[in-house]
XYZ file of C-alpha atoms in Angstrom:
375
model
C -126.742 -7.980 -59.447
C -129.864 -7.330 -59.999
C -131.379 -10.500 -58.295
C -129.707 -10.136 -54.928
C -131.270 -6.332 -55.347
C -134.595 -7.823 -55.684
C -133.902 -10.702 -52.619
C -132.138 -7.614 -50.599
C -136.148 -5.701 -50.860
C -137.648 -9.170 -49.844
C -135.300 -9.303 -46.864
C -136.626 -5.172 -45.850
C -140.095 -6.007 -46.592
C -139.992 -9.090 -44.300
C -138.067 -8.087 -41.637
C -139.614 -4.873 -40.570
C -143.268 -3.919 -39.256
C -144.603 0.099 -39.014
C -143.166 -0.030 -35.585
C -139.716 -1.156 -36.312
C -138.861 -0.970 -39.770
C -135.154 -2.443 -39.714
C -134.049 0.314 -41.929
C -134.571 3.123 -39.723
C -131.608 2.733 -37.210
C -131.908 6.204 -35.902
C -134.999 5.336 -34.553
C -133.903 1.573 -33.854
C -130.099 2.708 -31.726
C -132.348 5.085 -30.108
C -135.111 3.290 -29.148
C -137.461 6.494 -29.808
C -141.354 5.831 -30.043
C -142.240 5.556 -34.152
C -143.496 8.670 -35.243
C -144.189 10.178 -38.757
C -140.290 10.920 -40.096
C -138.420 11.625 -43.584
C -136.716 8.253 -43.327
C -139.688 6.164 -43.521
C -140.417 8.695 -46.254
C -137.865 8.022 -48.379
C -138.265 4.557 -47.835
C -141.939 4.591 -48.820
C -141.897 6.782 -52.148
C -139.203 3.612 -53.085
C -141.549 0.590 -52.998
C -144.460 2.705 -54.583
C -142.743 3.406 -57.337
C -141.258 -0.070 -57.397
C -144.489 -1.711 -57.363
C -145.593 0.874 -60.132
C -143.227 -0.078 -62.300
C -142.888 -3.583 -61.389
C -146.621 -3.459 -61.634
C -146.710 -6.227 -58.020
C -148.960 -4.746 -55.501
C -147.181 -6.915 -52.288
C -145.308 -3.252 -52.912
C -147.938 -1.204 -52.834
C -149.925 -3.095 -49.978
C -147.182 -2.662 -47.566
C -146.990 0.630 -47.948
C -150.590 1.389 -47.275
C -150.537 -0.835 -44.176
C -147.299 0.435 -43.099
C -149.207 4.254 -43.296
C -151.566 2.808 -41.770
C -150.502 2.649 -38.464
C -149.693 6.098 -39.037
C -152.970 7.494 -39.945
C -155.750 7.996 -37.450
C -159.294 8.140 -39.318
C -159.510 11.773 -39.385
C -156.784 12.717 -40.441
C -154.712 12.910 -37.446
C -150.941 11.867 -37.326
C -148.963 9.200 -35.279
C -146.531 11.828 -33.818
C -146.506 14.508 -36.333
C -147.484 18.251 -35.140
C -147.980 20.901 -37.330
C -146.726 23.300 -34.772
C -142.496 21.614 -35.222
C -142.726 22.885 -38.727
C -140.146 20.666 -39.899
C -139.222 19.944 -43.368
C -138.871 16.701 -43.213
C -142.059 15.874 -41.982
C -143.588 17.198 -44.911
C -141.503 14.560 -46.885
C -143.956 11.249 -45.874
C -146.706 13.900 -47.439
C -146.043 12.692 -50.663
C -146.789 8.807 -50.436
C -150.586 10.466 -49.498
C -151.343 11.530 -52.374
C -150.868 7.777 -54.428
C -152.496 6.374 -51.368
C -156.132 7.912 -51.878
C -155.824 8.548 -55.486
C -155.961 4.672 -55.667
C -158.100 3.972 -52.467
C -160.264 6.925 -51.965
C -159.765 7.293 -48.011
C -161.095 10.271 -47.172
C -158.591 9.794 -43.869
C -155.355 10.090 -46.878
C -156.847 13.183 -48.068
C -157.992 14.552 -44.382
C -153.631 13.526 -43.451
C -152.529 15.866 -47.000
C -154.691 18.937 -45.673
C -153.313 18.540 -42.720
C -149.542 18.506 -43.942
C -150.312 21.406 -46.038
C -151.470 23.406 -43.351
C -148.161 23.270 -42.201
C -147.072 25.030 -45.307
C -149.110 27.528 -45.741
C -148.462 29.041 -41.672
C -144.470 27.663 -42.190
C -142.462 29.936 -40.296
C -139.563 32.156 -43.710
C -136.882 34.339 -44.212
C -136.667 38.026 -46.192
C -137.470 36.358 -49.680
C -139.933 34.141 -48.902
C -137.869 30.484 -48.518
C -138.691 28.361 -45.152
C -136.975 28.253 -42.083
C -135.349 24.046 -42.301
C -137.073 24.049 -38.828
C -138.265 26.394 -36.270
C -135.936 25.282 -33.488
C -133.236 26.865 -36.584
C -134.793 29.886 -37.150
C -133.915 32.063 -40.007
C -132.055 29.161 -42.136
C -131.809 27.328 -45.713
C -131.087 23.764 -45.852
C -130.689 22.562 -49.196
C -132.338 19.315 -48.411
C -135.517 21.026 -47.614
C -136.188 21.797 -51.406
C -136.260 18.203 -51.705
C -138.136 18.105 -48.041
C -141.361 20.623 -48.658
C -141.154 21.868 -52.318
C -142.692 17.732 -54.509
C -145.140 17.514 -51.932
C -146.553 21.564 -52.105
C -146.439 21.501 -56.283
C -148.389 18.632 -56.074
C -150.516 19.965 -53.434
C -150.618 22.496 -56.009
C -151.443 21.162 -59.123
C -153.980 18.391 -57.348
C -155.408 20.225 -55.620
C -155.440 24.111 -55.019
C -155.335 24.913 -58.982
C -151.604 26.167 -58.543
C -152.600 28.564 -56.613
C -149.166 29.282 -54.993
C -146.981 28.027 -57.800
C -144.794 31.079 -58.275
C -143.671 31.262 -54.659
C -142.987 26.274 -55.219
C -139.985 28.454 -57.737
C -139.435 31.564 -56.245
C -137.330 29.756 -53.730
C -135.765 27.606 -55.429
C -134.185 30.666 -57.402
C -133.604 31.523 -53.946
C -130.886 28.707 -53.060
C -129.323 29.465 -56.455
C -128.654 32.833 -56.087
C -127.887 32.350 -51.997
C -126.152 28.970 -50.997
C -124.873 28.399 -55.051
C -120.422 28.610 -55.943
C -119.827 29.656 -59.217
C -116.197 29.111 -58.584
C -116.434 25.477 -57.150
C -120.211 24.730 -58.477
C -121.335 23.226 -56.413
C -123.811 23.382 -53.218
C -123.246 24.568 -49.938
C -124.923 22.546 -46.993
C -126.822 25.288 -45.550
C -127.610 28.677 -45.467
C -128.551 31.645 -42.376
C -130.322 33.995 -43.500
C -128.713 36.500 -39.916
C -124.997 35.504 -40.995
C -124.828 34.960 -36.998
C -125.316 31.385 -36.388
C -121.442 30.416 -35.227
C -121.310 27.680 -38.648
C -122.377 30.486 -41.201
C -119.952 32.495 -42.927
C -120.456 36.249 -41.614
C -120.762 38.194 -45.294
C -122.539 35.697 -47.045
C -124.330 33.404 -45.229
C -123.812 29.440 -46.150
C -121.976 26.842 -44.340
C -117.901 25.110 -45.169
C -118.199 23.231 -47.222
C -120.120 20.985 -49.903
C -122.254 18.081 -48.241
C -122.920 15.163 -50.757
C -126.676 14.165 -49.412
C -127.496 17.337 -49.015
C -126.811 17.743 -52.767
C -127.925 14.455 -53.417
C -131.486 15.774 -52.264
C -131.327 18.618 -54.233
C -130.639 16.663 -57.691
C -133.775 14.646 -56.550
C -136.241 17.397 -55.822
C -135.210 18.930 -58.998
C -135.852 15.925 -61.336
C -139.211 14.990 -59.763
C -140.582 18.362 -60.580
C -139.019 18.781 -63.444
C -141.202 15.363 -64.649
C -144.515 16.835 -62.359
C -144.503 20.978 -64.352
C -147.630 20.072 -66.450
C -146.055 22.998 -69.329
C -142.604 21.772 -70.524
C -142.609 24.644 -72.732
C -142.567 27.038 -69.699
C -139.600 29.500 -69.114
C -140.360 28.089 -65.328
C -139.870 24.634 -66.732
C -136.813 25.774 -68.412
C -135.736 27.790 -65.476
C -135.322 24.307 -63.164
C -133.710 21.844 -66.636
C -131.021 24.915 -66.495
C -130.065 25.025 -63.103
C -131.020 20.835 -62.937
C -128.082 20.434 -65.786
C -125.819 23.196 -64.663
C -125.624 21.134 -61.428
C -125.686 17.770 -62.913
C -122.522 18.549 -64.552
C -121.096 20.095 -61.905
C -120.873 17.794 -59.339
C -119.144 15.428 -62.569
C -116.089 16.948 -61.887
C -116.070 15.516 -58.863
C -117.085 12.401 -59.826
C -114.688 8.468 -58.705
C -113.276 6.390 -61.040
C -116.403 4.215 -58.961
C -118.755 5.673 -60.619
C -119.443 7.537 -56.367
C -118.863 10.750 -55.199
C -116.856 11.299 -51.693
C -118.655 12.599 -48.392
C -117.055 15.908 -48.473
C -117.486 16.080 -52.380
C -114.164 18.088 -53.115
C -112.244 17.197 -50.980
C -111.236 13.742 -52.720
C -107.873 14.181 -51.417
C -108.764 14.480 -47.844
C -107.232 11.250 -45.672
C -111.145 9.792 -43.894
C -112.842 10.929 -46.605
C -114.692 8.018 -47.638
C -117.316 7.015 -51.300
C -120.942 7.482 -49.932
C -124.015 5.497 -50.670
C -126.550 7.932 -50.430
C -125.490 11.149 -51.802
C -124.266 8.501 -54.774
C -127.801 6.855 -55.607
C -129.780 10.263 -55.464
C -127.637 11.479 -57.720
C -127.680 8.466 -60.152
C -131.435 8.912 -59.872
C -131.470 11.978 -60.885
C -129.059 11.160 -64.039
C -131.093 8.829 -65.034
C -134.129 9.796 -64.160
C -133.416 13.016 -66.046
C -132.558 11.384 -69.503
C -136.256 8.926 -69.363
C -137.390 13.153 -69.144
C -135.081 13.970 -72.649
C -133.543 16.809 -69.996
C -129.641 14.998 -70.431
C -128.815 13.496 -73.245
C -128.101 10.108 -73.792
C -124.389 10.270 -73.172
C -125.455 10.646 -69.567
C -127.029 7.236 -69.409
C -123.819 5.718 -69.049
C -123.068 8.006 -66.399
C -125.593 7.383 -64.109
C -125.549 3.423 -64.336
C -122.176 3.957 -63.144
C -122.971 5.407 -60.399
C -125.630 2.975 -60.321
C -123.365 -0.092 -60.208
C -120.058 1.309 -58.229
C -122.623 1.496 -55.285
C -123.912 -2.060 -55.994
C -120.043 -3.590 -56.542
C -118.800 -1.752 -53.426
C -121.520 -1.677 -50.708
C -123.495 -4.043 -51.524
C -122.711 -7.231 -49.544
C -123.368 -10.799 -50.280
C -122.852 -12.570 -46.303
C -124.088 -15.954 -46.529
C -127.165 -15.018 -48.062
C -127.215 -12.029 -45.722
C -127.108 -9.350 -48.133
C -126.750 -5.521 -46.715
C -125.995 -2.432 -48.454
C -123.170 -0.418 -46.042
C -121.511 3.256 -46.293
C -124.294 5.378 -45.832
C -123.352 8.535 -43.383
C -126.687 7.456 -40.731
C -127.136 11.633 -40.252
C -125.581 15.569 -40.708
C -126.785 18.990 -39.934
C -125.629 22.135 -38.522
C -126.045 23.546 -34.611
C -128.587 23.951 -33.290
C -126.446 26.630 -30.875
C -126.054 24.355 -28.293
C -124.724 21.478 -30.735
C -120.683 23.376 -31.414
C -119.592 20.350 -32.779
C -122.186 20.038 -35.849
C -119.799 23.289 -37.051
C -119.890 22.478 -41.418
C -116.844 20.996 -40.910
C -114.821 18.551 -42.568
C -113.724 16.682 -40.124
C -117.330 17.577 -38.594
C -118.698 15.400 -41.663
C -116.388 12.449 -41.142
C -116.841 12.291 -37.705
C -120.590 11.129 -38.242
C -121.726 7.237 -38.205
C -121.703 5.544 -40.989
C -124.171 2.282 -41.082
C -125.504 -0.327 -43.116
C -129.137 -0.802 -44.468
C -130.658 2.853 -43.763
C -133.031 4.393 -46.182
C -130.903 7.294 -46.784
C -129.513 5.275 -48.633
C -131.977 2.372 -49.372
C -134.363 4.608 -50.939
C -132.535 6.048 -52.915
C -130.915 3.229 -54.486
C -134.497 1.018 -54.921
C -135.312 4.645 -56.442
C -132.171 4.924 -59.284
C -132.796 0.658 -59.289
C -137.113 1.879 -60.588
C -134.656 3.935 -63.323
C -132.847 0.686 -64.594
C -135.873 -1.048 -64.022
C -137.333 1.425 -66.697
C -134.249 0.820 -69.585
């Protein structure tokens, strides 16, 4: 199986360019002009980790060549606009820290500063959390923690003497307070502080259901943040690690015998609900990393590996030597006001396209693979 994965990675790199990456299905399908985006960021993050694990420079070289197409000498970024205040656009910025450390190119540091300037002025709800996007006022989405907070923490650690350290942990705490369902032991996809959106509960402000990939993003964010916290004996570390363990344990109630999880996590008996690749891969990565970091006990290793193997067994196909990864939800969201279809219902989550080779599934699977390789 692992030999197949290595071959699959080679296929992805061989068939992709910065202008037309094979893993960015949304852009290829809609023939959009390429611009800085979180989907490519998922893939670049995974390739950097592969480079770190394998010591093969081709992965880092690929990332540098890819990112150089987007980052100009003055630090401006192709297609990136601070004033959009879109947390998704922060995610790819994480790879800039690695490239700056390796190459010392000033343009990477300038680009980091540009993205950080977005967070400095990003609109927030009362209580401090970033809006998910400017076009989604007063809304916090679970996946936004992954999109912004690891970059935010990395900047604070490397360039800002932890000036805004508390802000990061306050935002994570608020997500727990506002979006966690104690009975289900799961996190809702979204929260509307104004409680006025058509998809939001009028009393609690939360969306209707538990979308797997949003939860997957969240587990990855917590695992990555825990790795970065310097003081492992601090109250902050204990708080996040407790939250991480609680989140993983809640998910285990819903894990399928295959090792995977369903698109709508708790609705395992609903017709047309399906075992979904991207969210499962994220959780697999988070579990495997949690074990490596000593946050989760060794018994979780079997659970994480079963999730990883479950994806490969079900969705990594080999058609006469052509390798593809299926079972990936293309996209899902909430609103905006003029898009009533995206209402957070079970029917909605099951209506979105299921695709092959999209980086939202491929990237997390490769990240999980790096943890397997560490073993």
